[in-house]
Coordinates of C-alpha atoms in Angstrom, one line a residue:
X1 CA 114.1 87.7 118.0
X2 CA 114.8 91.4 118.5
X3 CA 114.0 93.4 115.4
X4 CA 115.9 96.5 116.5
X5 CA 118.6 96.9 119.1
X6 CA 117.6 99.1 122.1
X7 CA 119.9 102.0 121.4
X8 CA 119.1 102.1 117.7
X9 CA 115.4 101.8 118.6
X10 CA 115.7 104.8 120.9
X11 CA 117.7 106.8 118.4
X12 CA 115.2 106.0 115.6
X13 CA 112.2 107.4 117.7
X14 CA 114.2 110.4 118.8
X15 CA 115.3 111.2 115.3
X16 CA 111.9 110.7 113.6
X17 CA 109.6 112.5 116.2
X18 CA 111.6 113.5 119.2
X19 CA 110.0 110.8 121.3
X20 CA 111.8 109.1 124.2
X21 CA 111.1 105.4 124.3
X22 CA 112.7 102.8 126.6
X23 CA 113.8 99.2 126.3
X24 CA 110.4 98.1 127.8
X25 CA 108.7 99.5 124.6
X26 CA 110.9 97.4 122.3
X27 CA 108.9 94.1 122.6
X28 CA 105.6 95.8 121.9
X29 CA 107.2 97.6 118.9
X30 CA 108.7 94.3 117.6
X31 CA 105.4 92.5 117.9
X32 CA 103.5 95.3 116.3
X33 CA 105.8 95.6 113.2
X34 CA 105.9 91.8 112.8
X35 CA 102.1 91.7 113.0
X36 CA 101.6 94.5 110.4
X37 CA 104.1 93.0 108.0
X38 CA 102.3 89.7 108.3
X39 CA 99.0 91.4 107.7
X40 CA 100.3 93.0 104.5
X41 CA 101.7 89.7 103.4
X42 CA 98.3 88.0 103.9
X43 CA 96.7 90.6 101.6
X44 CA 99.6 90.2 99.1
X45 CA 99.1 86.4 99.2
X46 CA 95.4 86.8 98.5
X47 CA 96.2 89.1 95.5
X48 CA 98.8 86.7 94.1
X49 CA 96.5 83.7 94.4
X50 CA 93.6 85.7 92.9
X51 CA 95.8 86.3 89.9
X52 CA 96.8 82.6 89.6
X53 CA 100.4 83.0 90.9
X54 CA 102.2 81.1 93.5
X55 CA 104.9 83.8 93.9
X56 CA 104.0 87.1 95.5
X57 CA 105.3 90.2 93.7
X58 CA 105.9 93.7 95.1
X59 CA 102.7 94.9 93.3
X60 CA 100.7 92.4 95.4
X61 CA 101.6 94.2 98.7
X62 CA 99.0 96.8 99.6
X63 CA 101.3 99.8 100.1
X64 CA 99.3 103.0 100.3
X65 CA 100.6 106.5 99.3
X66 CA 101.0 107.4 102.9
X67 CA 103.0 104.3 103.7
X68 CA 105.1 104.9 100.6
X69 CA 105.9 108.4 101.9
X70 CA 106.9 106.9 105.3
X71 CA 109.2 104.4 103.5
X72 CA 110.9 107.4 101.8
X73 CA 111.2 109.2 105.2
X74 CA 112.6 106.0 106.7
X75 CA 115.2 105.8 103.9
X76 CA 116.5 109.3 104.9
X77 CA 116.7 108.3 108.6
X78 CA 118.2 104.9 107.7
X79 CA 121.2 106.7 106.3
X80 CA 122.2 108.0 109.7
X81 CA 121.0 105.3 112.0
X82 CA 121.5 102.2 109.9
X83 CA 118.5 100.2 111.2
X84 CA 117.6 98.4 108.0
X85 CA 119.9 95.4 108.7
X86 CA 118.0 95.0 112.0
X87 CA 114.7 95.1 110.2
X88 CA 115.7 92.4 107.8
X89 CA 115.0 89.8 110.5
X90 CA 111.3 90.4 109.9
X91 CA 111.4 88.5 106.6
X92 CA 111.2 85.1 108.4
X93 CA 107.5 84.3 108.0
X94 CA 105.1 81.5 108.5
X95 CA 104.0 79.6 105.3
X96 CA 101.6 81.8 103.3
X97 CA 100.7 79.3 100.6
X98 CA 102.8 81.4 98.1
X99 CA 106.4 82.2 97.9
X100 CA 107.7 85.7 98.6
X101 CA 109.4 86.9 95.4
X102 CA 113.0 88.2 95.7
X103 CA 111.8 91.8 95.3
X104 CA 109.3 91.3 98.1
X105 CA 112.0 90.0 100.4
X106 CA 114.2 93.0 99.5
X107 CA 111.3 95.4 100.0
X108 CA 109.9 94.2 103.3
X109 CA 112.6 95.7 105.5
X110 CA 111.9 99.1 103.9
X111 CA 108.1 98.6 104.4
X112 CA 108.8 97.7 108.0
X113 CA 110.8 100.9 108.3
X114 CA 107.9 102.9 106.8
X115 CA 105.5 101.3 109.2
X116 CA 107.9 102.3 112.0
X117 CA 108.0 105.9 110.8
X118 CA 104.2 106.0 110.6
X119 CA 103.9 104.5 114.1
X120 CA 106.3 107.1 115.5
X121 CA 104.4 109.9 113.8
X122 CA 101.1 108.6 115.0
X123 CA 102.0 109.2 118.7
X124 CA 102.2 112.9 117.9
X125 CA 98.8 112.8 116.2
X126 CA 97.2 111.0 119.1
X127 CA 98.8 113.4 121.6
X128 CA 101.0 116.2 120.3
X129 CA 102.4 116.8 123.8
X130 CA 103.6 113.3 124.4
X131 CA 107.3 112.9 125.0
X132 CA 107.6 109.4 126.5
X133 CA 104.6 107.3 125.3
X134 CA 103.0 105.1 128.0
X135 CA 101.1 101.9 127.5
X136 CA 97.9 103.9 126.8
X137 CA 99.5 105.9 123.9
X138 CA 101.0 102.7 122.4
X139 CA 97.5 101.0 122.5
X140 CA 95.9 104.0 120.9
X141 CA 98.4 104.1 118.1
X142 CA 98.0 100.3 117.6
X143 CA 94.2 100.7 117.4
X144 CA 94.7 103.3 114.6
X145 CA 96.8 100.9 112.6
X146 CA 94.5 97.9 113.2
X147 CA 91.8 100.0 111.5
X148 CA 93.9 101.0 108.5
X149 CA 96.4 98.1 107.9

């Protein structure tokens, strides 16, 4: 299932960092965002279970200060591009042994947007001159996130 339509995906990356991405990058982006949201939910599940709850709350999600700032940046971009409805498809998850609370379900598309902003910005950190990230740049950016999220 596509998380973001091709044209909105391209506009999003141009708007956030001036990068040109193409439709071939969309699948790797979708997979990455889904994987990172799932990873955050696994940590959230562990926190909920450790606290004796079977429903995950927003406080269980490990959202760092940097990711929170990227969520705020996403909300500003979201107003002009309107990609949040496309990111809401991310909330379909495998069973996590706990339920996702209503607030978590509402928050996940914003967190996915924050991860998207952070990913886009990471390309410029990895290579400030990059204009059209190739497979190598995508893989480097993913490696950074795998270390941190």
